[in-house]
Amino acid sequence: MLVEVAEGIEKFLETVEKHSGKRIFALFCGGVSPATGESWCPDCVKAEPVIETGVAKAPEDAVFIKCSVGDRATWKDPNCEFRKHLQLKLVGVPTLLEWNTPKRLVEEECSKQDLVDMFFEED
Amino acid sequence: MASYRVFCRNMKTSDVLSYIVKQNLRRCRRFSSHTDERQNYDLVVIGGGSGGLACAKEAASLAKRVAVVDFVEPSPRGTTWGLGGTCVNVGCIPKKLMHQASLLGEAIKDSRHYGWQVPDEVNHSWQTLVQSVQNHVRSLNWGHRVQLNEKKVTYYNGWGKFLDEHRIKTTLKNGDEKIIHAANVVLATGMRPKYPQEVPGALEYGISSDDIFSLQKPPGKTLVIGGSYVALETAGFLQGLGFPTTVMVRSICLRGFDQQMSQLVTDHMSNNAGVKFQWKTTPVSVEKTKNGSFSVRWRDEEGKEDVDHYDTVLFAVGRIPQTSNLGLENTSVKLKSDGKILQSQHEQSSVPHIYAIGDILDGGIELTPVAIKAGKLLAHRLFGNSNKVLDYSKVPTTVFTPLEFSSVGFSEEDAIERHGEENIEVYHAFYKPLEFTVAERPSDQCYIKAVCERTGSQKILGLHITGPNAGEIMQGFAVAVGFGISYEELSASLGIHPTSAEEVVKLHITKRSGEDPTVTGC
Ligand SMILES: Cc1cc2nc3c(=O)[nH]c(=O)nc-3n(C[C@H](O)[C@H](O)[C@H](O)COP(=O)(O)OP(=O)(O)OC[C@H]3O[C@@H](n4cnc5c(N)ncnc54)[C@H](O)[C@@H]3O)c2cc1C
């Protein structure tokens, strides 16, 4: 499966556009803080290995976009673009979703292996 | 459950449909051919609808090993859907959303009287509605999947069939089979729409409630055949969305409901909502014409035949229990002649460890809350040391026609039959919802009646309301009636002013008195 990395909403939507027609999975996480080298969001850090394992179950021809929602202050702003975008309307990080479907896992759900496996396996 | 969020408001219907097809194909690939692999469960539930899911989740929460077997046989038109059963996919949920869409059309008209400057011509997009409704349905399907997973219920997306009284074979879409072993089985396979066998072209060209909520193109001029609540509700919202709709009824509408109320509902539909009724007629044949529409021939009581053309022909002439392809012949489970499962007592079939809940239970009531409650209580009786059983009397229900009709308890006919006319008192009132006045909407069919005992404090046997939001009004009163409230207690209560619901506690005119039941002023 093709993995893409996007920073910010514009880049994300561009990447989606580029792969339109394919199944697109996306993970939204808090950005990496320079001080620690890890995401500022502990749930995101916790979910990472779980999602890494789950992704292996996704179909070959799908695309997986990892997208950062920026630093903590940017994300916490109620007007954050990721919160406002009509098709995203994110309410928490991490969020794992499949584009153009209602499938979505939010926050601690992203660290539950069986849920994450089901997310990538189910069509 | 805060676990998934509604998403993809902009998802296209075609995406939704290809999503469903792919979903079924892909799920199957997950199971390699483990034929005869034996899996043991404390409980296997066949049918993942309202009743089945509720029962399975409840049993799993009591730390039992539980599996749900669910599969949707495509409709004759090829429509199929995800997990959740009739209510979620092709019943209550999409129906109520389309009813709401139609009510909003009414509200747009009303709003001009309230000062809103709405353009004369306001259009409706069927495609947008279907897309929004289907998106919501898909999100519920996913939600049910997540819930089963969270509760550790094993889900088989396959067709279940008894091999014997404890072994169930599930056939997945790609033909793979899996055999599971069940200490207890709950059957909750629901019902599917019936097509009249004797009408040529019905099965070939007709659609049903299984298809209407995901119909790709606008239905256009529609003929709805049947007098069931499904028929009336569908005709109501289609007409409200601007599609000229005719209802063809063989005998009466809303059989089993209070017939005076039923009359008010159909009067409102024909006099105010613009639905055409063709009474006492039956379809003879359906044929496809050159331009793609359908020519329907019908016959009236006197045997006279006539014909008209429609873009869509929808059959709502009843539903058949899904019990015929379940391998019940390999068990001693007894069926009634209509295909429903006979109970020895409390949802238990003639085989002690096999139970039936929901629509397929003989003597049950075909409503979602009934199926859910029966499933939950049964799980607790099976695994939780409980002996609570479901009381099937005084179940409230609402018909979501343009003018809603809600009821709880006995119809006037049933009360008379059981208690005798001389032993019941009926309090009734025609009322005018305040919001109708300014909008100059006729309120001729807004009516309430309480069917009560005649003596003592006059226990309420049945309560019936037609009017806007009748369903919302009834829920609270249904609790009171369920607990045996009397007319004396009801009329000692205070109303909330100004509401339509307050007319219920203000009821004071008896039918017997012959006084004019029209409510005037405050
Ligand atoms: C148009 C319409 C509107 C409705 N509106 C309302 C309403 O407003 N309020 C209300 O309370 N009720 C309403 N109902 C009724 C309500 O939908 C049903 O009462 C309820 O869904 C019954 O639940 P159930 O568990 O018995 O079966 P269902 O919900 O029908 O679920 C049965 C499931 O079992 C599956 N199945 C069947 N056989 C097998 C098998 N052998 N193997 C595997 N899977 C199988 C079916 O495909 C289905 O998924 C409506 C129904 C319709 C058709």
XYZ file of C-alpha atoms and ligand atoms in Angstrom:
698
model
C 0.000 0.000 0.000
C 1.138 3.463 -0.844
C 1.863 5.675 2.154
C 1.790 9.458 1.774
C 2.667 12.078 4.335
C 0.904 15.440 4.402
C 1.403 18.530 6.518
C -1.619 20.841 6.828
C -5.031 20.690 5.254
C -4.108 21.997 1.819
C -1.495 19.330 1.349
C -3.933 16.719 2.602
C -6.661 17.691 0.142
C -4.117 17.788 -2.690
C -3.024 14.272 -1.860
C -6.634 13.096 -1.772
C -7.228 14.712 -5.146
C -4.141 13.026 -6.578
C -5.435 9.593 -5.610
C -9.115 10.109 -6.299
C -10.811 6.904 -7.335
C -8.742 4.789 -4.972
C -9.600 3.776 -1.447
C -8.022 6.342 0.804
C -7.327 5.860 4.497
C -6.171 8.818 6.527
C -4.679 9.285 9.958
C -4.716 12.700 11.619
C -2.256 13.229 14.433
C -0.801 16.011 16.521
C 2.451 17.283 15.005
C 5.888 16.227 16.205
C 7.229 18.498 18.886
C 10.889 19.385 18.238
C 11.716 19.017 21.923
C 10.763 15.353 22.224
C 10.791 14.141 18.635
C 7.345 12.693 19.299
C 3.789 13.887 18.674
C 2.578 16.272 21.397
C -0.532 14.121 21.672
C -0.007 11.036 23.875
C -2.928 9.123 22.315
C -1.267 9.574 18.928
C 1.985 8.120 20.199
C 0.141 5.201 21.728
C -1.846 4.504 18.562
C 1.142 4.512 16.236
C 2.348 0.903 16.637
C -1.240 -0.365 16.676
C -2.007 1.369 13.390
C 1.314 0.225 11.963
C 0.222 -3.389 12.564
C -3.304 -2.774 11.272
C -2.179 -1.123 8.050
C -0.663 -4.416 6.944
C -4.211 -5.734 6.560
C -5.300 -2.972 4.195
C -5.755 -3.758 0.528
C -2.682 -3.442 -1.716
C -4.110 -0.796 -4.008
C -5.245 1.561 -1.258
C -3.529 4.771 -0.160
C -2.732 5.709 3.407
C -2.256 9.401 4.135
C -0.642 10.389 7.405
C -1.483 13.966 8.124
C -0.318 16.260 10.882
C -2.811 18.766 12.275
C 0.038 20.989 13.481
C 1.170 21.965 16.936
C -1.042 21.906 19.991
C -2.051 25.576 19.804
C -3.065 25.301 16.146
C -5.182 22.233 16.824
C -6.816 23.635 19.980
C -7.980 26.746 18.107
C -11.728 26.258 17.653
C -11.340 27.652 14.141
C -8.693 25.116 13.195
C -9.264 24.183 9.557
C -9.330 20.485 10.321
C -12.238 21.097 12.672
C -14.071 23.336 10.220
C -13.653 21.441 6.961
C -17.082 20.073 6.036
C -15.945 16.621 5.078
C -13.486 16.278 7.951
C -15.000 18.027 10.966
C -12.388 16.461 13.210
C -13.218 16.488 16.905
C -10.209 14.657 18.273
C -6.742 13.376 17.486
C -5.793 10.825 16.561
C -8.580 10.258 14.033
C -8.430 7.387 11.618
C -10.884 7.577 8.752
C -11.610 6.221 5.339
C -12.301 9.005 2.871
C -15.858 9.111 1.454
C -17.150 6.578 3.947
C -18.600 6.906 7.441
C -15.813 4.754 8.875
C -13.979 6.575 11.605
C -12.072 5.786 14.765
C -11.313 8.558 17.220
C -8.815 9.015 20.046
C -8.406 5.931 22.263
C -10.262 3.780 19.698
C -7.161 4.116 17.522
C -5.112 2.153 20.063
C -7.446 -0.843 20.108
C -5.908 -3.427 17.837
C -9.091 -5.304 16.953
C -10.941 -2.092 16.072
C -8.034 -0.866 13.976
C -7.723 -4.243 12.236
C -11.428 -4.207 11.478
C -11.121 -0.653 10.203
C -8.560 -1.634 7.577
C -10.078 -5.017 6.724
C -13.754 -4.123 6.399
C -14.996 -2.687 3.186
C -21.490 5.244 22.026
C -19.145 8.064 21.186
C -16.977 5.841 19.089
C -17.646 6.878 15.542
C -18.650 10.135 14.053
C -20.997 10.745 11.205
C -18.897 11.579 8.242
C -18.829 11.937 4.497
C -21.721 14.268 4.105
C -20.588 14.738 0.560
C -20.393 11.076 -0.277
C -22.068 10.235 -3.568
C -24.860 7.680 -3.692
C -23.034 5.686 -6.335
C -20.109 5.489 -3.922
C -22.436 4.337 -1.200
C -23.822 1.588 -3.368
C -20.522 0.350 -4.698
C -19.367 0.505 -1.086
C -22.117 -1.916 -0.107
C -21.332 -4.330 -2.918
C -17.607 -4.269 -2.204
C -18.307 -4.655 1.479
C -19.996 -7.962 0.905
C -17.363 -9.243 -1.510
C -14.485 -8.302 0.719
C -15.896 -9.598 3.949
C -16.088 -12.976 2.333
C -12.462 -12.998 1.276
C -11.495 -12.789 4.917
C -12.689 -16.285 5.585
C -10.717 -18.961 3.861
C -12.572 -22.204 3.448
C -12.603 -23.558 6.997
C -15.405 -25.951 6.202
C -16.476 -27.889 9.249
C -14.293 -25.959 11.604
C -16.157 -26.225 14.872
C -16.762 -23.216 17.015
C -18.661 -23.374 20.259
C -20.855 -20.568 21.486
C -23.118 -20.106 24.475
C -25.423 -18.205 22.164
C -25.750 -17.924 18.423
C -28.116 -15.245 17.169
C -29.329 -15.603 13.594
C -30.260 -12.169 12.243
C -28.415 -8.964 13.041
C -31.359 -6.587 13.211
C -33.018 -4.720 16.044
C -33.730 -7.753 18.195
C -30.727 -9.892 17.334
C -28.083 -7.243 17.950
C -29.647 -6.165 21.236
C -29.826 -9.735 22.492
C -26.274 -10.589 21.368
C -24.711 -7.513 22.959
C -26.584 -8.032 26.203
C -25.544 -11.696 26.397
C -21.932 -10.757 25.671
C -22.015 -8.205 28.466
C -22.939 -11.102 30.747
C -19.577 -12.646 29.789
C -20.956 -15.254 27.396
C -19.438 -16.410 24.116
C -21.768 -14.989 21.498
C -21.944 -15.002 17.707
C -24.234 -13.079 15.358
C -24.945 -14.453 11.907
C -26.376 -11.862 9.532
C -26.818 -11.693 5.816
C -28.981 -9.583 3.549
C -30.503 -11.321 0.572
C -30.681 -8.685 -2.208
C -34.196 -7.478 -3.049
C -35.660 -8.518 -6.425
C -34.359 -5.153 -7.691
C -30.875 -5.976 -6.382
C -30.860 -3.598 -3.416
C -28.750 -4.725 -0.501
C -27.343 -3.135 2.651
C -25.141 -3.488 5.711
C -25.464 -4.655 9.296
C -28.385 -3.541 11.446
C -31.485 -5.123 9.953
C -34.691 -3.632 8.621
C -35.121 -0.684 10.967
C -31.710 0.844 10.357
C -31.457 0.191 6.629
C -34.896 0.028 5.057
C -37.347 0.794 7.861
C -37.777 3.234 10.713
C -34.633 5.306 10.182
C -34.687 6.127 6.460
C -38.484 6.331 6.606
C -38.510 8.912 9.396
C -35.839 10.973 7.640
C -37.882 11.058 4.445
C -40.993 11.936 6.454
C -39.025 14.815 7.938
C -37.955 15.907 4.447
C -41.594 16.040 3.471
C -42.621 17.945 6.633
C -39.944 20.528 5.867
C -41.643 21.125 2.522
C -44.847 21.881 4.441
C -42.934 24.155 6.783
C -41.576 26.118 3.828
C -45.145 26.828 2.733
C -46.209 27.776 6.269
C -43.234 30.023 6.714
C -44.565 32.577 4.218
C -47.418 33.264 6.624
C -44.831 33.856 9.297
C -43.014 36.429 7.221
C -40.315 34.421 5.529
C -39.774 35.621 2.012
C -39.491 32.278 0.295
C -39.377 32.249 -3.518
C -42.535 30.947 -5.152
C -40.780 27.997 -6.630
C -38.708 25.937 -4.231
C -37.229 22.732 -5.633
C -36.277 19.510 -3.988
C -33.411 17.219 -4.949
C -34.232 13.552 -4.528
C -30.582 12.666 -5.111
C -29.407 14.865 -2.242
C -31.999 13.377 0.082
C -31.089 9.790 -0.812
C -27.413 10.577 -0.425
C -27.884 12.156 3.009
C -30.127 9.352 4.200
C -27.782 6.653 2.928
C -24.773 8.352 4.484
C -26.495 8.268 7.826
C -27.468 4.642 7.358
C -23.864 3.722 6.445
C -22.613 5.412 9.574
C -25.048 3.319 11.620
C -23.851 0.130 9.882
C -20.284 0.963 10.831
C -21.397 1.842 14.341
C -23.012 -1.567 14.752
C -19.811 -3.236 13.560
C -17.775 -1.260 16.080
C -20.181 -2.110 18.886
C -20.114 -5.842 18.169
C -16.351 -5.679 18.135
C -16.189 -3.745 21.382
C -18.543 -6.220 23.066
C -16.502 -9.168 21.709
C -19.396 -10.612 19.767
C -18.209 -12.686 16.798
C -19.829 -11.558 13.574
C -20.423 -13.850 10.624
C -21.556 -12.055 7.499
C -23.243 -15.120 6.110
C -26.561 -16.896 5.729
C -27.375 -19.142 8.705
C -29.096 -22.495 8.447
C -29.685 -25.257 10.975
C -27.941 -28.564 10.277
C -29.462 -29.917 13.456
C -30.734 -28.345 16.659
C -27.275 -27.263 17.804
C -25.237 -26.886 14.620
C -25.589 -23.941 12.304
C -24.000 -23.634 8.923
C -23.180 -20.122 7.771
C -22.719 -19.646 4.070
C -20.634 -16.647 3.095
C -21.127 -14.822 -0.162
C -18.289 -16.567 -1.958
C -19.781 -19.929 -1.066
C -17.421 -20.703 1.826
C -19.128 -22.455 4.684
C -18.488 -22.414 8.365
C -20.169 -24.625 10.927
C -20.728 -23.305 14.407
C -22.082 -24.988 17.478
C -24.628 -23.294 19.726
C -25.797 -24.143 23.230
C -28.661 -21.665 22.711
C -30.051 -20.125 19.549
C -32.040 -16.929 19.173
C -33.804 -16.480 15.851
C -34.319 -12.859 14.859
C -34.473 -13.066 11.081
C -37.178 -10.463 10.546
C -39.490 -10.127 7.558
C -39.255 -9.054 3.926
C -41.793 -7.407 1.619
C -44.285 -9.610 -0.159
C -45.112 -9.416 -3.852
C -48.514 -10.578 -5.080
C -47.809 -13.810 -6.961
C -50.989 -13.518 -8.977
C -50.087 -10.188 -10.571
C -47.900 -10.661 -13.649
C -45.062 -8.122 -13.774
C -45.271 -7.298 -10.051
C -42.061 -9.042 -9.089
C -40.371 -8.081 -12.331
C -41.089 -4.346 -12.325
C -42.326 -3.439 -8.865
C -40.195 -2.063 -6.095
C -40.799 -2.227 -2.353
C -39.774 -0.405 0.803
C -36.497 -2.337 0.439
C -35.646 -0.197 -2.599
C -37.292 3.197 -2.194
C -34.817 4.690 0.312
C -31.837 4.181 -1.986
C -33.575 4.689 -5.317
C -31.116 6.311 -7.702
C -33.516 8.336 -9.781
C -36.485 10.333 -8.531
C -39.526 8.046 -8.343
C -41.757 10.362 -10.394
C -45.451 9.544 -10.649
C -45.907 6.673 -8.227
C -48.476 4.015 -7.518
C -48.316 2.579 -4.024
C -50.221 -0.661 -3.679
C -51.466 -1.645 -0.215
C -53.168 -0.173 2.818
C -50.483 -0.932 5.398
C -48.776 1.748 7.435
C -45.737 1.300 5.208
C -47.933 2.071 2.177
C -49.462 5.201 3.723
C -46.189 6.540 5.095
C -44.407 6.038 1.788
C -47.222 7.624 -0.206
C -47.259 10.493 2.287
C -43.626 11.428 1.998
C -43.467 10.902 -1.763
C -46.417 13.217 -2.333
C -44.910 15.692 0.117
C -41.685 15.699 -1.880
C -43.675 16.583 -4.981
C -44.226 13.212 -6.664
C -47.863 12.664 -7.652
C -48.817 9.564 -5.706
C -51.782 7.222 -5.755
C -52.549 4.597 -3.126
C -54.420 1.519 -4.324
C -56.298 -0.169 -1.497
C -58.161 -3.464 -1.716
C -60.241 -3.141 1.449
C -59.238 -1.021 4.444
C -56.200 0.935 5.577
C -54.277 0.357 8.799
C -55.879 -2.949 9.706
C -55.603 -3.532 13.440
C -55.543 0.176 14.239
C -58.560 2.159 15.432
C -60.584 2.620 12.263
C -61.973 6.059 13.100
C -58.371 7.260 13.437
C -57.388 5.467 10.258
C -60.153 7.304 8.447
C -58.872 10.664 9.727
C -55.365 9.807 8.513
C -56.508 8.902 5.001
C -58.939 11.858 4.894
C -56.064 14.173 5.664
C -53.899 12.512 3.041
C -56.508 12.883 0.328
C -58.113 16.208 1.314
C -55.028 18.126 2.408
C -51.864 16.343 1.365
C -52.954 15.657 -2.209
C -52.518 11.892 -2.254
C -54.992 10.109 -4.528
C -56.758 7.013 -3.214
C -58.169 4.278 -5.342
C -60.406 2.359 -2.998
C -61.622 -1.193 -3.422
C -59.387 -1.945 -6.366
C -56.736 -4.583 -6.937
C -53.906 -4.665 -9.449
C -54.257 -7.091 -12.355
C -50.962 -6.674 -14.188
C -47.869 -4.507 -14.519
C -46.249 -4.000 -17.908
C -43.319 -1.979 -19.066
C -44.031 0.579 -21.773
C -41.727 1.763 -24.548
C -40.803 4.968 -22.765
C -39.751 3.068 -19.634
C -42.813 3.799 -17.524
C -45.170 1.111 -16.274
C -48.716 0.509 -17.262
C -50.764 -0.899 -14.434
C -54.115 -2.528 -15.040
C -56.501 -2.874 -12.130
C -59.953 -4.121 -11.325
C -62.575 -2.597 -9.061
C -65.188 -4.289 -6.872
C -67.621 -4.661 -9.733
C -65.022 -6.293 -11.933
C -64.496 -3.209 -14.099
C -60.934 -2.842 -15.344
C -58.942 0.272 -16.062
C -55.330 1.218 -16.692
C -52.887 4.057 -15.989
C -49.182 4.767 -16.346
C -46.680 5.311 -13.558
C -42.943 5.861 -13.301
C -42.722 3.766 -10.156
C -44.911 0.980 -8.786
C -44.326 0.185 -5.130
C -45.835 -2.820 -3.393
C -46.555 -2.570 0.332
C -49.011 -5.421 0.629
C -47.482 -7.136 3.640
C -44.323 -8.842 4.773
C -43.219 -12.467 4.975
C -41.263 -13.912 7.917
C -37.811 -15.091 6.869
C -38.174 -18.591 8.244
C -38.402 -20.713 5.105
C -34.717 -20.955 4.235
C -33.428 -21.424 7.747
C -33.098 -25.196 7.861
C -35.927 -25.380 10.416
C -36.909 -28.707 8.859
C -33.787 -30.077 10.584
C -35.224 -29.067 13.955
C -38.535 -29.557 15.746
C -39.251 -25.824 15.767
C -42.924 -25.376 14.936
C -44.194 -22.693 12.592
C -47.615 -21.175 12.191
C -49.176 -21.315 8.734
C -48.054 -17.721 8.065
C -44.427 -18.706 8.681
C -44.089 -17.111 12.122
C -42.484 -19.092 14.918
C -44.880 -20.515 17.451
C -43.887 -19.941 21.050
C -44.519 -22.298 23.899
C -44.043 -19.356 26.238
C -41.988 -16.187 26.550
C -40.280 -16.273 23.143
C -39.306 -19.931 23.585
C -40.012 -22.091 20.531
C -41.140 -25.699 20.621
C -37.439 -26.578 21.069
C -36.410 -25.440 24.563
C -32.989 -23.969 23.670
C -34.223 -22.212 20.501
C -35.952 -18.842 20.888
C -37.517 -16.331 18.529
C -37.780 -12.567 18.948
C -38.902 -9.607 16.885
C -41.024 -9.703 13.766
C -40.921 -13.492 13.272
C -42.437 -14.312 16.657
C -46.053 -15.425 16.513
C -48.036 -13.298 18.943
C -45.368 -10.596 18.931
C -45.593 -7.050 17.628
C -43.672 -5.886 14.589
C -41.869 -2.899 16.069
C -38.235 -2.168 16.802
C -38.506 -1.284 20.506
C -40.424 -4.530 21.059
C -37.698 -6.584 19.362
C -34.952 -4.808 21.311
C -36.628 -5.153 24.682
C -37.512 -8.798 24.062
C -33.890 -9.504 23.097
C -32.419 -7.815 26.164
C -34.815 -9.430 28.630
C -34.263 -12.828 27.032
C -30.475 -12.498 27.358
C -30.938 -11.778 31.058
C -33.266 -14.742 31.540
C -30.815 -17.014 29.723
C -27.608 -15.863 31.356
C -28.371 -13.376 34.118
C -30.613 -15.077 36.673
C -33.542 -12.911 35.726
C -37.129 -13.963 35.209
C -38.435 -10.711 33.755
C -40.572 -11.161 30.676
C -41.790 -8.637 28.138
C -45.334 -7.357 28.474
C -46.692 -7.177 24.932
C -49.753 -5.173 25.951
C -49.964 -1.379 25.782
C -47.169 -1.016 23.243
C -47.233 2.515 21.817
C -46.731 3.098 18.117
C -46.859 5.893 15.578
C -47.771 5.994 11.922
C -45.648 8.710 10.349
C -48.130 9.883 7.733
C -48.216 13.604 6.776
C -50.552 14.007 9.748
C -49.028 11.669 12.307
C -51.167 9.145 14.122
C -50.046 7.702 17.408
C -51.719 5.254 19.706
C -51.304 3.107 22.764
C -53.568 0.368 24.069
C -56.915 -0.733 22.707
C -58.677 0.679 19.687
C -62.277 1.648 20.321
C -63.407 -1.457 18.387
C -61.250 -3.778 20.505
C -62.343 -2.168 23.750
C -65.983 -2.556 22.788
C -65.420 -6.166 21.833
C -63.685 -6.980 25.102
C -65.699 -4.908 27.554
C -68.989 -4.248 25.794
C -70.084 -0.847 24.536
C -72.088 -0.088 27.686
C -68.946 -0.504 29.821
C -66.653 1.952 28.096
C -66.570 5.709 27.938
C -64.825 7.501 25.109
C -63.623 11.070 25.709
C -62.797 12.907 22.534
C -61.896 16.277 21.041
C -61.075 17.874 17.724
C -58.412 20.504 18.315
C -56.556 23.175 16.390
C -52.767 23.208 16.778
C -51.767 26.826 17.386
C -49.164 26.741 14.628
C -51.882 25.816 12.117
C -53.886 28.978 12.751
C -51.433 31.559 11.453
C -50.453 29.242 8.610
C -54.153 28.855 7.727
C -53.803 25.118 7.682
C -57.023 23.164 8.065
C -57.107 21.109 11.231
C -60.190 19.016 10.487
C -58.421 15.752 11.257
C -56.542 16.755 14.425
C -58.278 14.601 16.954
C -57.753 12.896 20.304
C -59.673 10.167 21.978
C -59.237 8.312 25.211
C -61.017 4.989 25.472
C -61.746 4.409 29.172
C -63.569 2.112 31.522
C -66.945 3.543 32.376
C -66.946 2.962 36.104
C -64.722 3.842 39.049
C -61.856 6.200 38.340
C -62.131 5.138 34.674
C -58.898 3.415 33.789
C -57.640 4.368 30.335
C -57.679 1.397 27.969
C -56.471 3.164 24.856
C -55.310 6.603 23.778
C -55.227 7.809 20.171
C -53.952 11.054 18.676
C -53.734 12.458 15.177
C -51.782 15.652 14.702
C -48.371 17.162 14.231
C -45.720 15.412 16.337
C -48.233 12.840 17.561
C -45.357 10.417 18.132
C -43.509 12.838 20.384
C -46.700 13.666 22.265
C -47.631 10.057 22.835
C -44.379 8.774 24.314
C -44.932 10.323 27.727
C -48.628 9.511 27.876
C -47.815 5.918 26.891
C -45.767 5.586 30.089
C -48.744 6.738 32.122
C -51.214 4.515 30.292
C -48.770 1.606 30.640
C -48.846 2.099 34.386
C -52.633 2.087 34.407
C -53.480 5.775 34.727
C -57.205 6.570 34.972
C -59.229 9.285 33.280
C -59.694 10.837 36.710
C -55.908 11.122 37.185
C -55.385 12.347 33.648
C -57.902 15.128 33.941
C -56.536 16.129 37.359
C -53.207 16.886 35.618
C -52.177 20.311 34.379
C -51.507 21.049 30.749
C -48.571 22.868 29.229
C -49.865 25.888 27.428
C -49.861 26.434 24.501
C -49.273 22.944 23.164
C -51.280 20.341 21.313
C -50.477 17.801 24.020
C -52.423 19.773 26.620
C -55.612 18.861 24.773
C -55.096 15.320 26.078
C -55.390 16.329 29.729
C -58.268 18.672 28.865
C -60.459 15.955 27.339
C -63.955 16.240 28.829
C -66.600 15.505 26.209
C -67.860 11.963 25.982
C -69.002 10.421 22.737
C -72.070 9.181 24.547
C -73.179 12.749 25.364
C -73.416 13.617 21.686
C -71.968 17.055 22.430
C -69.844 18.816 19.813
C -66.251 17.682 20.380
C -64.693 20.696 18.631
C -62.320 22.568 20.904
C -62.580 26.328 20.791
C -60.373 28.994 22.324
C -58.063 28.620 25.302
C -40.703 0.595 5.886
C -40.696 0.195 7.320
C -40.819 1.154 8.302
C -40.782 0.802 9.640
N -40.922 1.778 10.571
C -40.894 1.473 11.879
C -41.006 2.478 12.858
O -41.145 3.651 12.546
N -40.923 2.118 14.163
C -40.772 0.823 14.539
O -40.689 0.554 15.731
N -40.679 -0.165 13.625
C -40.741 0.137 12.306
N -40.623 -0.865 11.379
C -40.543 -2.260 11.835
C -39.133 -2.617 12.284
O -38.217 -2.319 11.254
C -39.069 -4.093 12.620
O -40.057 -4.378 13.569
C -37.725 -4.500 13.215
O -36.675 -4.197 12.341
C -37.737 -5.999 13.517
O -36.493 -6.397 14.013
P -36.049 -7.920 13.946
O -34.908 -8.030 14.882
O -37.213 -8.807 14.132
O -35.563 -8.166 12.441
P -34.814 -7.277 11.370
O -34.456 -5.939 11.880
O -35.615 -7.344 10.135
O -33.435 -8.054 11.154
C -33.361 -9.340 10.640
C -31.990 -9.570 10.019
O -31.745 -10.963 9.844
C -31.201 -11.192 8.565
N -31.478 -12.599 8.214
C -32.659 -13.174 7.918
N -32.513 -14.493 7.736
C -31.203 -14.777 7.926
C -30.428 -15.974 7.907
N -30.992 -17.170 7.680
N -29.103 -15.892 8.145
C -28.505 -14.693 8.409
N -29.199 -13.535 8.456
C -30.540 -13.573 8.228
C -31.915 -10.161 7.721
O -31.286 -9.950 6.476
C -31.852 -8.952 8.647
O -30.618 -8.291 8.522
C -40.635 -0.544 10.014
C -40.510 -1.526 9.029
C -40.537 -1.169 7.702
C -40.394 -2.226 6.656
